[in-house]
Coordinates of C-alpha atoms in Angstrom, one line a residue:
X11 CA 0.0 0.0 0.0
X12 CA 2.8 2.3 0.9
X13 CA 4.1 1.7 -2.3
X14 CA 1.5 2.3 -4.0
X15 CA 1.4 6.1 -2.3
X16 CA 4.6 6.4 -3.4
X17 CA 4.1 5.9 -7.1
X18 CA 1.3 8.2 -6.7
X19 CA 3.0 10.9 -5.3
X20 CA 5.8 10.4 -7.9
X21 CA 2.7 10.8 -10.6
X22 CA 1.4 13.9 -8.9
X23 CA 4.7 15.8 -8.6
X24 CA 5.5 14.8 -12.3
X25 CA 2.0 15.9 -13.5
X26 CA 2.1 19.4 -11.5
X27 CA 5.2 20.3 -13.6
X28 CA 3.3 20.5 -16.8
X29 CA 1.2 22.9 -14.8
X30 CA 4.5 24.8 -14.3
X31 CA 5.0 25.2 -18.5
X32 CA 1.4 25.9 -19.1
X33 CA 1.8 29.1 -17.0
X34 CA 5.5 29.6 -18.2
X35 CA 4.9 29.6 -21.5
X36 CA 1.3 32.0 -21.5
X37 CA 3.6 33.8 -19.2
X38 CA 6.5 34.3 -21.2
X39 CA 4.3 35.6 -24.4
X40 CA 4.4 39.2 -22.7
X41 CA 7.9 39.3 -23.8
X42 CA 7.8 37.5 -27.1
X43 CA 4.9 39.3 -28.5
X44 CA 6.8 42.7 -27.9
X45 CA 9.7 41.7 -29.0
X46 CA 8.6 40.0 -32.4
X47 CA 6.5 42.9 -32.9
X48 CA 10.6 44.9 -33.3
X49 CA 11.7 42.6 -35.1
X50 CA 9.3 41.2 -37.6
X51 CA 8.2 44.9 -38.4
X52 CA 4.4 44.1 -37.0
X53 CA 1.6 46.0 -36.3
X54 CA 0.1 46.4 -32.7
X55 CA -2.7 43.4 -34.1
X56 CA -0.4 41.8 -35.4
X57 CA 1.5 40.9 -32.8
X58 CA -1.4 39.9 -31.0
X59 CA -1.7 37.3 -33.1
X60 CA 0.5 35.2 -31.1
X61 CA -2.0 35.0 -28.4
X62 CA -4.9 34.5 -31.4
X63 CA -3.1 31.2 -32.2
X64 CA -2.0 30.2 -28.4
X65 CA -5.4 30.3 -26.8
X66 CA -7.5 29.5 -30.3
X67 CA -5.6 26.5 -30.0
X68 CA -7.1 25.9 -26.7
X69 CA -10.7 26.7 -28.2
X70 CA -10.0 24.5 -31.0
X71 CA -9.4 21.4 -29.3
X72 CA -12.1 21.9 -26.8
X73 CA -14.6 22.0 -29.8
X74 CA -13.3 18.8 -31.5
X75 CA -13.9 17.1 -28.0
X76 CA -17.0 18.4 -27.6
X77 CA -18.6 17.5 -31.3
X78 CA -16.3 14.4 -31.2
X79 CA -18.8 13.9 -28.0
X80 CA -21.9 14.9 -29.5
X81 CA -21.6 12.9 -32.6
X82 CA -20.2 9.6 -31.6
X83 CA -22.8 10.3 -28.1
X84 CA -19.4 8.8 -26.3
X85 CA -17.1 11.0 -24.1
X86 CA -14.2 10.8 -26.5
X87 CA -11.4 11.6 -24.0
X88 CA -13.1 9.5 -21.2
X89 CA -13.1 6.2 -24.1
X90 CA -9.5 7.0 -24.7
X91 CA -8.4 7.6 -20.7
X92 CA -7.4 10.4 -19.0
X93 CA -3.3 9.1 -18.7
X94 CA -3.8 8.4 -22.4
X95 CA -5.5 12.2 -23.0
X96 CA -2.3 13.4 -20.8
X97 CA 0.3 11.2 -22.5
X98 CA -1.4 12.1 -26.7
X99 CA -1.8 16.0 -25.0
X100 CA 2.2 16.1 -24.4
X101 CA 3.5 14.6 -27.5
X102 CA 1.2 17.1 -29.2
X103 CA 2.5 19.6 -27.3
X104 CA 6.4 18.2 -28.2
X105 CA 5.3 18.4 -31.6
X106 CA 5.1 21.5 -31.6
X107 CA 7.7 22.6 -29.7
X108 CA 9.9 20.8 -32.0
X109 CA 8.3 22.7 -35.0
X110 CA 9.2 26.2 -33.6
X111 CA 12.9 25.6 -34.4
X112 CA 12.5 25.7 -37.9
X113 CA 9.7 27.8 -37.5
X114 CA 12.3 30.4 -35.7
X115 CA 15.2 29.4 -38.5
X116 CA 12.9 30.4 -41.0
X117 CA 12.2 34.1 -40.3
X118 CA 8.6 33.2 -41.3
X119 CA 6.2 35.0 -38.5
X120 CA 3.3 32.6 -40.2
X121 CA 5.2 29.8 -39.2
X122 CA 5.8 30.7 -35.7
X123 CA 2.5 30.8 -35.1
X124 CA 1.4 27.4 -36.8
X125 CA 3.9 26.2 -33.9
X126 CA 2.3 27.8 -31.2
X127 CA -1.3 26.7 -32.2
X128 CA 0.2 22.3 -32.1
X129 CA 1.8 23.1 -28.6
X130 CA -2.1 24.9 -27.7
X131 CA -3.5 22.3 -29.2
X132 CA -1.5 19.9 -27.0
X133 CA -2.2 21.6 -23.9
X134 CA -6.0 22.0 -24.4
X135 CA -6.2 18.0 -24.3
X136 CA -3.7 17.6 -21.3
X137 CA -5.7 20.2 -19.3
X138 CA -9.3 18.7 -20.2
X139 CA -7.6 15.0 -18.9
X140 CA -5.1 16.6 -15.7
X141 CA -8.1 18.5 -13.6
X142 CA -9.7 15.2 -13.3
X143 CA -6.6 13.4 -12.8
X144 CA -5.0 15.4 -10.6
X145 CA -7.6 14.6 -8.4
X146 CA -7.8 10.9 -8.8
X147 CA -4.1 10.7 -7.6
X148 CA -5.5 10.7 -4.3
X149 CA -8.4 10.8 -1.5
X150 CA -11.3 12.3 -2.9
X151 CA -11.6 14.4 0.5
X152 CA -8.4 16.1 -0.3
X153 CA -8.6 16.4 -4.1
X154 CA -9.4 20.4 -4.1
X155 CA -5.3 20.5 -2.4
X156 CA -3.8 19.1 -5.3
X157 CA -5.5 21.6 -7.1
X158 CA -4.5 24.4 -5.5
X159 CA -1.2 22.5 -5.2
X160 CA -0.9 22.5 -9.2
X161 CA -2.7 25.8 -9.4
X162 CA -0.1 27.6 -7.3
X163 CA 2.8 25.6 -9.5
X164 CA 1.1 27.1 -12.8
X165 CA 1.7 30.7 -11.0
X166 CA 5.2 30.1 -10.3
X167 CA 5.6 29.4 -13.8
X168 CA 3.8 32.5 -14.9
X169 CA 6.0 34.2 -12.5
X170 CA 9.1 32.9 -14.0
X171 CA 8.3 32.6 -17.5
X172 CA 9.0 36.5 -18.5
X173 CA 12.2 36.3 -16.3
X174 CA 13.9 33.4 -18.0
X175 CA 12.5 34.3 -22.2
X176 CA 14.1 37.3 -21.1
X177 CA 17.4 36.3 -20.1
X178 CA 17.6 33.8 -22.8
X179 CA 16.5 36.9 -25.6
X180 CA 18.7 39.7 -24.0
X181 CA 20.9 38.3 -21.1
X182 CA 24.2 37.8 -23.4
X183 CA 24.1 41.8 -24.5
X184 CA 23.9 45.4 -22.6
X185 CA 20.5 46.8 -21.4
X186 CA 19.4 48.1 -24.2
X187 CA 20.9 47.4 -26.9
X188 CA 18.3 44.7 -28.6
X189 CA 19.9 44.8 -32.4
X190 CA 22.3 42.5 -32.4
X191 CA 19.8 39.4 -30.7
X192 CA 19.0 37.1 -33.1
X193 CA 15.7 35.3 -32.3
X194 CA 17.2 31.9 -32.8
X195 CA 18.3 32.3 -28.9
X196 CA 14.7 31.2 -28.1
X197 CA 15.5 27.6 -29.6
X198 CA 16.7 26.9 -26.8
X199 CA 13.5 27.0 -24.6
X200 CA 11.4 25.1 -27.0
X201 CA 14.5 22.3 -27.1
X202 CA 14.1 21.9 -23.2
X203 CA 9.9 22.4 -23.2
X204 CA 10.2 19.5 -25.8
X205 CA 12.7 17.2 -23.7
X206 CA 10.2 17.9 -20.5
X207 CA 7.4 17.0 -22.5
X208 CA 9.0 13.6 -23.9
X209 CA 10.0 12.7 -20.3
X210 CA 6.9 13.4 -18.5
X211 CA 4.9 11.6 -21.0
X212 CA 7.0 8.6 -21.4
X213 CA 7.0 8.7 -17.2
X214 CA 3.1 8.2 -17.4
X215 CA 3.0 6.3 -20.3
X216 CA 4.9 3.1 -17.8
X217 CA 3.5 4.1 -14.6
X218 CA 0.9 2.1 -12.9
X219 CA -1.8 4.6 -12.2
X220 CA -5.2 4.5 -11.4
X221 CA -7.8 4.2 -13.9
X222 CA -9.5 7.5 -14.1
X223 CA -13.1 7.2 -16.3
X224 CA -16.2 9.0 -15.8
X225 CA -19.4 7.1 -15.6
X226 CA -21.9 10.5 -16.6
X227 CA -23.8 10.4 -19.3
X228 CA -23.1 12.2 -22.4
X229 CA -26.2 14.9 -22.5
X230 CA -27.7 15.6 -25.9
X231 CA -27.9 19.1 -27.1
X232 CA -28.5 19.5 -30.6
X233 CA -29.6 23.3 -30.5
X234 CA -25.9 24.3 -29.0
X235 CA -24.1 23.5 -32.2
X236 CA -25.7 26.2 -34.3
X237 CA -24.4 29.0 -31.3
X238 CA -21.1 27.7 -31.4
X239 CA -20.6 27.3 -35.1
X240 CA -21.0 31.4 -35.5
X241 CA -18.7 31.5 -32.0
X242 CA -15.8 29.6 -34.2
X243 CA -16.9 31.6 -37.6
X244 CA -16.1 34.8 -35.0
X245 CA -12.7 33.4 -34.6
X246 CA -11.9 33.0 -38.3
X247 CA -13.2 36.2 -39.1
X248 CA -9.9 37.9 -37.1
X249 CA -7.9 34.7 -38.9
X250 CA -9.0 35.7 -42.7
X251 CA -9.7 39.4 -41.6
X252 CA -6.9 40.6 -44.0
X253 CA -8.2 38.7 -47.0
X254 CA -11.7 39.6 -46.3
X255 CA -10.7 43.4 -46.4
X256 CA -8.5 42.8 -49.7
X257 CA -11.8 40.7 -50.8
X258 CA -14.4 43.3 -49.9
X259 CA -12.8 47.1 -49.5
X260 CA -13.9 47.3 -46.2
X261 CA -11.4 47.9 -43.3
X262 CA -9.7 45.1 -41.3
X263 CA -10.9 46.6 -38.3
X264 CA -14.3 46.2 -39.7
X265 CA -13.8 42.2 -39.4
X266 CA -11.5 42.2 -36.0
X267 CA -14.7 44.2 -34.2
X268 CA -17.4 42.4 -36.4
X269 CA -15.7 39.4 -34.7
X270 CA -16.3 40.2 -30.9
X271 CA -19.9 41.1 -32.2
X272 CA -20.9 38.0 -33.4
X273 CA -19.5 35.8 -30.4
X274 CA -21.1 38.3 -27.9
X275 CA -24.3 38.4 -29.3
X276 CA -24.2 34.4 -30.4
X277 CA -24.3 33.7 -26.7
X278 CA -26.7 36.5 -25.4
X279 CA -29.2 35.0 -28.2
X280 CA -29.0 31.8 -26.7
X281 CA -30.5 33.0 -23.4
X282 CA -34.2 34.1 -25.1
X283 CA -34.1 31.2 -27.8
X284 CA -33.5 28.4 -24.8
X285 CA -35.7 30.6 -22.5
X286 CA -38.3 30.2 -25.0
X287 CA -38.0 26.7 -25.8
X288 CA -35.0 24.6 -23.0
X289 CA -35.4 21.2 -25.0
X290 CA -32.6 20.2 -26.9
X291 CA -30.2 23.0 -24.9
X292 CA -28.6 20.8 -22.7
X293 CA -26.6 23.4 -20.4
X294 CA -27.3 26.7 -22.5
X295 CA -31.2 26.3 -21.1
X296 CA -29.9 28.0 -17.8
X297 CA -29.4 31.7 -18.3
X298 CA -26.5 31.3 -15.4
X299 CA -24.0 29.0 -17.5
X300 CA -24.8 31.5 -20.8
X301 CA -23.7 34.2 -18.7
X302 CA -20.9 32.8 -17.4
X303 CA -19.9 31.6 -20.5
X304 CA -19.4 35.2 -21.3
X305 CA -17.7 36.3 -18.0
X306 CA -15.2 33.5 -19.2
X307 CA -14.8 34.7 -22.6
X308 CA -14.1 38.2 -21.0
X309 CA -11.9 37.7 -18.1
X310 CA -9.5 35.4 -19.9
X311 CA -9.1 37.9 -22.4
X312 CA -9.1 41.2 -20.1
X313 CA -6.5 38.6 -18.7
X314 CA -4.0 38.6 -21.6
X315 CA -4.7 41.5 -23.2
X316 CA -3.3 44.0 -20.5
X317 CA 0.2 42.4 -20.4
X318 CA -0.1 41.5 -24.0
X319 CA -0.2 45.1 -24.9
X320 CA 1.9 46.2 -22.2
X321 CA 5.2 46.0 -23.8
X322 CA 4.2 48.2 -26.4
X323 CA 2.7 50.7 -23.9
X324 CA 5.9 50.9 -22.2
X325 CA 8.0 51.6 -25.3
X326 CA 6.3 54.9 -25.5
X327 CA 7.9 57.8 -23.9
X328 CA 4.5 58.7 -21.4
X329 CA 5.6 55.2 -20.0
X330 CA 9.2 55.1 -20.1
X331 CA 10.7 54.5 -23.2
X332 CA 11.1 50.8 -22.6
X333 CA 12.9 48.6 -24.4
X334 CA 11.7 44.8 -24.6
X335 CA 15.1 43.6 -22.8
X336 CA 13.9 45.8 -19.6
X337 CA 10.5 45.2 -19.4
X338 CA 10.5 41.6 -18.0
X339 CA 10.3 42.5 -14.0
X340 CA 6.8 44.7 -15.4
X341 CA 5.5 41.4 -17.2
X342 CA 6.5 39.1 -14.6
X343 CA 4.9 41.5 -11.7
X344 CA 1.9 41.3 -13.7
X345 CA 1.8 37.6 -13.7
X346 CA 3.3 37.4 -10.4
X347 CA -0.2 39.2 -9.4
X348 CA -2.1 36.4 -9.6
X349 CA 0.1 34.5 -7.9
X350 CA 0.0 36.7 -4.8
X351 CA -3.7 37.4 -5.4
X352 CA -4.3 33.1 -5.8
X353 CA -2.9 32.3 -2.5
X354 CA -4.3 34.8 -0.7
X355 CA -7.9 33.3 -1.9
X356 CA -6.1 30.0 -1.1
X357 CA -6.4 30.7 2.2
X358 CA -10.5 29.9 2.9
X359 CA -9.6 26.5 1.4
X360 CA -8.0 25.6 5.0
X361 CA -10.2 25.6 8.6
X362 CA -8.8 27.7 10.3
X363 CA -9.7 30.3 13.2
X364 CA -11.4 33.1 11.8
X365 CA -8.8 35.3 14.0
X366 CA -5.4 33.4 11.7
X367 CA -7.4 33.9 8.5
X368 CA -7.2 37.5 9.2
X369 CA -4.0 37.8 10.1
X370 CA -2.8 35.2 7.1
X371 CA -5.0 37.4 4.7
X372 CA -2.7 40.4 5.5
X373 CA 0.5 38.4 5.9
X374 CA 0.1 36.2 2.8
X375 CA 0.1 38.7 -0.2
X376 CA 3.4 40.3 1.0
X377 CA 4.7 37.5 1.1
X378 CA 3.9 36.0 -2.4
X379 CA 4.8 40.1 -3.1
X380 CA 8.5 39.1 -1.7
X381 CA 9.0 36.5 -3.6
X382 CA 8.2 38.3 -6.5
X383 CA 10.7 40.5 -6.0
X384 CA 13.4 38.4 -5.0
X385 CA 12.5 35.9 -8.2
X386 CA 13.1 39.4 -10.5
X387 CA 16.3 40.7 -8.2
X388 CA 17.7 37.3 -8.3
X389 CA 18.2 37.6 -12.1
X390 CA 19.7 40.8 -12.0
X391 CA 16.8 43.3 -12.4
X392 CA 16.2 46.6 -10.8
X393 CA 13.3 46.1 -8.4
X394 CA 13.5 49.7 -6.2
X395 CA 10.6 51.0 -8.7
X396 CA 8.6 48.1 -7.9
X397 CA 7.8 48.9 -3.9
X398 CA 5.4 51.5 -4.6
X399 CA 3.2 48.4 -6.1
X400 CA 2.8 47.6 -2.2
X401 CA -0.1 50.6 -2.3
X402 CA -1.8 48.0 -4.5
X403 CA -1.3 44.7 -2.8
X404 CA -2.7 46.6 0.3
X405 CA -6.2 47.8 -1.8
X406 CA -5.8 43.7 -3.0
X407 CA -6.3 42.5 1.2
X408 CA -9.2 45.6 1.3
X409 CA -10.8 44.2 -1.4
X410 CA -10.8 40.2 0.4
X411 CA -12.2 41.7 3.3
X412 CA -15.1 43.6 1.6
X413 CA -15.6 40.2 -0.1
X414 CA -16.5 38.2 3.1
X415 CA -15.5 34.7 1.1
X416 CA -18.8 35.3 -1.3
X417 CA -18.3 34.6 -5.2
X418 CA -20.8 37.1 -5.9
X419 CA -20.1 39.7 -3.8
X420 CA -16.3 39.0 -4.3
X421 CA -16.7 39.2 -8.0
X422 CA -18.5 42.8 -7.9
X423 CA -16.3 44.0 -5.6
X424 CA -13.1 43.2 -7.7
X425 CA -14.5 43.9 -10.8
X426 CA -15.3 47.9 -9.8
X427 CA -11.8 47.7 -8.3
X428 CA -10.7 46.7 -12.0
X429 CA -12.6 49.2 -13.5
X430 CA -11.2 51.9 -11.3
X431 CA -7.5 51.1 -11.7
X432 CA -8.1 50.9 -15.5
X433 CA -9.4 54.4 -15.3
X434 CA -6.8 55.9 -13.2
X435 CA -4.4 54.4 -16.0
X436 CA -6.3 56.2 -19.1
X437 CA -6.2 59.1 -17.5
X438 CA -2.6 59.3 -16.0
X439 CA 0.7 58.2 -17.4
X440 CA 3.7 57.3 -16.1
X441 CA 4.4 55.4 -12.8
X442 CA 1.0 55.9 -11.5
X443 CA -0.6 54.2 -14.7
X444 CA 1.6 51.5 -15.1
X445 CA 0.8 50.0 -11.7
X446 CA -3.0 51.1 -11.8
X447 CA -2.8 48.5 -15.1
X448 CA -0.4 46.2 -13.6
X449 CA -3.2 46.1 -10.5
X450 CA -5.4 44.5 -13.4
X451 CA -3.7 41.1 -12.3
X452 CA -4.3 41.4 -9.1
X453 CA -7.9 41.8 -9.4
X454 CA -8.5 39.5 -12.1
X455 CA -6.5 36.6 -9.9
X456 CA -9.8 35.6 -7.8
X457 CA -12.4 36.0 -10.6
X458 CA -12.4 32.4 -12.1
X459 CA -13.4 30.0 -9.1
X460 CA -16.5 32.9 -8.8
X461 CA -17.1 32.9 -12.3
X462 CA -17.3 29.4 -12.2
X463 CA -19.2 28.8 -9.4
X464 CA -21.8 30.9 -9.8
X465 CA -21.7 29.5 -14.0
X466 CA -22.1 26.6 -12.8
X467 CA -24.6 26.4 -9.7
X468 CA -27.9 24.6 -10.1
X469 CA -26.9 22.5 -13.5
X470 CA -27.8 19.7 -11.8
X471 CA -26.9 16.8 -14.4
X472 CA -25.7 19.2 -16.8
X473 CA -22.9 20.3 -14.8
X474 CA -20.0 18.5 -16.4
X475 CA -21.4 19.6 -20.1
X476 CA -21.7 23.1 -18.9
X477 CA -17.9 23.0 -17.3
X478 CA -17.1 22.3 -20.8
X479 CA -18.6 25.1 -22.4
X480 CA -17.0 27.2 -19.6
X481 CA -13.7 26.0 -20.4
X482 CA -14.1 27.0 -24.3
X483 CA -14.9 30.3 -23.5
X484 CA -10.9 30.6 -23.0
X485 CA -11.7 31.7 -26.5
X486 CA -11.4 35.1 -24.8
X487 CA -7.6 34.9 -24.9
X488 CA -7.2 34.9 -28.6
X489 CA -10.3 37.6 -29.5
X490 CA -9.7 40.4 -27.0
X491 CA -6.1 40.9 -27.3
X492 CA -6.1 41.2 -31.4
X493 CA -9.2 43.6 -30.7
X494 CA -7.3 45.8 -28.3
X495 CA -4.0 45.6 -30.9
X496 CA -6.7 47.0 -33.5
X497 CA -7.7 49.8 -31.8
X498 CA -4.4 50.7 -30.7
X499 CA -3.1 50.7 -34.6
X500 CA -6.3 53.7 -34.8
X501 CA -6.4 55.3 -32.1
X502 CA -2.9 54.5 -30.1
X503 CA -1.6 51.9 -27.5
X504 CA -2.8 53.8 -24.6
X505 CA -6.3 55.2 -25.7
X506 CA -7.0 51.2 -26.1
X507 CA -6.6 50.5 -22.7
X508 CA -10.2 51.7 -22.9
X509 CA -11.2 47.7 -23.5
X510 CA -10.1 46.3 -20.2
X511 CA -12.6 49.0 -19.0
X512 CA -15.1 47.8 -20.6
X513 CA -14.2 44.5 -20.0
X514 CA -14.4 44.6 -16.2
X515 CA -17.5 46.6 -16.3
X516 CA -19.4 43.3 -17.8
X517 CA -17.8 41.6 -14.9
X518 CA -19.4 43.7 -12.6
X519 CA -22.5 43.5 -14.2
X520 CA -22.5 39.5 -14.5
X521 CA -22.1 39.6 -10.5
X522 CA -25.0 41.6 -10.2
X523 CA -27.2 39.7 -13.1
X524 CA -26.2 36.2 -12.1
X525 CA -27.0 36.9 -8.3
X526 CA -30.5 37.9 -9.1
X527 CA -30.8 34.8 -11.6
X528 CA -29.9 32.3 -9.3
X529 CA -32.4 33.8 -6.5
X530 CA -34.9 33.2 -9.0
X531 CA -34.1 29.8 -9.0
X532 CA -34.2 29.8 -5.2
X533 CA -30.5 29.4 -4.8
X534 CA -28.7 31.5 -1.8
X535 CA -25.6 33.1 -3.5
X536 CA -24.7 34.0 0.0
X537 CA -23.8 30.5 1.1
X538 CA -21.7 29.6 -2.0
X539 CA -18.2 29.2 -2.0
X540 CA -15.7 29.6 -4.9
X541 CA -14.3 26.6 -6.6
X542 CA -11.3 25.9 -8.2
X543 CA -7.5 27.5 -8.1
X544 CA -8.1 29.9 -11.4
X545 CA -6.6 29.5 -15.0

């Protein structure tokens, strides 16, 4: 039996590193958007396309699971095994790890992001099969730990991710001289991602683990395809935007916007058509999970797009005049947010006197703030002008404390925080702005166990169909960011810090709208509790 434990503790330590490069390598885009952006010659959008390809490819393989699902009315991943999903999801991954070499040798910016769709792609299937799995390695009792467990892993890496690209890009040359890097540099990275990948699956591939299946039905909803059709049309509008504009003589901005459109109003259409008529909905009959689906959609972008755009907003002299080989401690602060934001919300998971939460709640989130220091002055950075971000950590513990452990009320009161630091950056420059949009992390770090929750609450059988859907709505990541690269092409890089305002304002309102939907329903939103440790 003790052996047994052993090999699955061996398991879970060797699964939680893939956590690691998941957030390393969504991390690490804040400096490799930026920087191909110098030396490819691309527009703002078009150096969001790298987060276009990264999370589509997460969209992408959630919807060939799902109609894979629907058609053969078998859970395809649960037929082929979660160790087999992981194991298939990391030589995917490998694949295209491997491909970014000569992607990278090439010079071909096209290519580049043909790679980083295959290692998406990969990761979409080994995060669908590793939730589950994770907590199968284990008692059921103590499976929301390992979570958290992997979830504060896939922060570190997050954390780290900007620090190390950075290093590898700019660490052999002076401060600011970026003209004589050659992007090749970054082979490096994918070489080791691709060796971890091979090792980890071949690891799981001849371990004796334990059979993780799921015995729930797969629940018929025909009327949901048509809704998420136009959702993936949306995303192909941004993909052939350039050809469409060539093809029609109307702007490329016209297809970028039109594309938000039609995903937003796909899924707000859902919630009169299955109001009207639930049969043959499946999930998408409760106005909750539509809602949420949104809420996703949005917060995963708002998400990306502020440190997606951020390099570019620091190159201009209002911020700095930052070059890409300085702005890594800014990046990794950002990302570093919700890390100290995560495991301050960590803390409810444990029962403990209401007296130590308090005091843990205020201790906590300076130290997570520590370490992300130390992690950015270990590698040589200059960290004095990051102390003043303190101010913000300290509005972070206000804003726990005003939440009182509710998702609802949580949500609302993080989202208006959100909306108010995004203002305070429009409207400033400098220091002062910088942070206020850096504070965006911080903020956003506790929005996805509330999001979900409340998405989620009252699905009864339709719960696991409607986590799905939830989980597709990461879609967000590759729609916003291209549409805030848009508008900053038009109207400039600052002015389009207008979106995350707009973003978070939903937010707020989703708190507000779910609340009163659930009550409807008869279900007290004030004795729920936020699942999950966040994407």
């Amino acid at each position: 039996m003790s052996t047994e434990q052993k090999n699955y503790g061996s398991a879970l330590y060797t699964l939680i590193t893939v956590f690691f490069f998941w957030g390393f390598l969504a991390a690490s885009n804040g400096i490799f958007i930026p920087f191909c952006k110098t030396h490819f010659d691309l527009t703002q959008f078009e150096s969001q396309l790298i987060d276009f390809t990264f999370y589509g490819g997460y969209f992408i393989g959630s919807l060939i699971l799902y109609y894979g699902s629907q058609i053969t009315k078998v859970d395809f991943l649960n037929k082929l095994g979660y160790k087999n999903g992981i194991v298939l999801g990391l030589f995917i991954s490998t694949a295209g790890a491997l491909s970014m070499i000569p992607a990278v040798n090439s010079g071909s910016f096209a290519f580049i992001l043909a790679a980083f769709f295959f290692v998406a792609i990969g990761f979409s299937l080994q995060q669908t099969a590793a939730n589950p799995f994770v907590i199968a390695l284990g008692t059921p009792e103590t499976g929301a730990d390992r979570l958290n467990l992997a979830g504060g892993i896939n922060n570190v890496g997050g954390l780290m991710g900007p620090i190390v690209v950075s290093l590898i890009l700019f660490g052999t040359i002076s401060a600011r001289d970026t003209t004589v890097v050659d992007i090749k540099s970054i082979n490096n990275v994918y070489y080791i991602l691709a060796g971890l990948f091979v090792a980890v699956a071949l690891f799981f591939a001849i371990s004796k683990l334990p059979k993780v299946t799921s015995d729930e039905k797969v629940e018929s909803s025909k009327k949901t395809n048509l809704p998420l059709f136009v959702i993936f049309l949306g995303f192909l509008m941004i993909l052939a935007s350039d050809p469409l504009a060539s093809l029609t003589g109307l702007p490329k901005s016209a297809y970028v916007y039109g594309s938000l459109v039609l995903i937003v109003f796909s899924l707000i259409g859902c919630i009169s058509a299955s109001k009207n008529n639930p049969q043959g909905w499946g999930a998408m009959q409760y106005p909750q999970l539509i809602l949420g689906m949104l809420a996703i959609f949005i917060y995963v972008g708002v998400e990306v797009t502020i440190q997606s755009n951020m390099g570019a907003l620091l190159k201009t002299p209002e911020f700095g005049s930052y070059d890409e080989s300085v702005i890594s401690p800014f990046i990794s602060l950002y990302w570093g947010s919700l890390m100290i934001g995560r495991w301050t919300g960590a803390i409810s998971a444990f029962k403990i006197k209401k007296s130590t939460k308090r005091i843990l709640t205020v201790v906590v989130p300076f130290v997570a703030f520590a370490i992300v220091l130390g992690a950015n002055h270990l590698t040589g950075s200059n960290i004095n002008h990051l102390f003043p971000y303190s101010i913000c950590v300290i509005v972070l513990i206000a804003g726990f404390f005003m939440g009182q452990e509710k998702p609802a009320k949580t949500l609302a009161v993080f989202s208006i925080l959100s909306v108010i630091a995004m203002l305070i950056g429009l409207f400033t420059t400098g220091k002062v702005a910088t942070f206020a949009f850096l504070s965006g992390g911080l903020f956003c770090s506790i929005m996805w166990p509330c999001i979900f929750t409340l998405a989620i609450a009252g699905l009864g059988k339709y719960t696991s169909q409607g986590s799905s859907f939830l989980i597709m709505m990461i879609l967000g990541g590759a729609i916003i960011p291209p549409v805030q690269g848009i508008l900053a092409d038009t109207s400039g890089i600052h002015l389009s810090y207008i979106i995350p305002v707009f973003c978070f304002a939903y937010l707020a309102y989703f708190a507000w709208k779910v609340s009163s939907e659930l009550r409807k329903q008869g279900i007290d939103v004030d004795r729920m509790e936020a699942e999950g440790s966040g994407h």
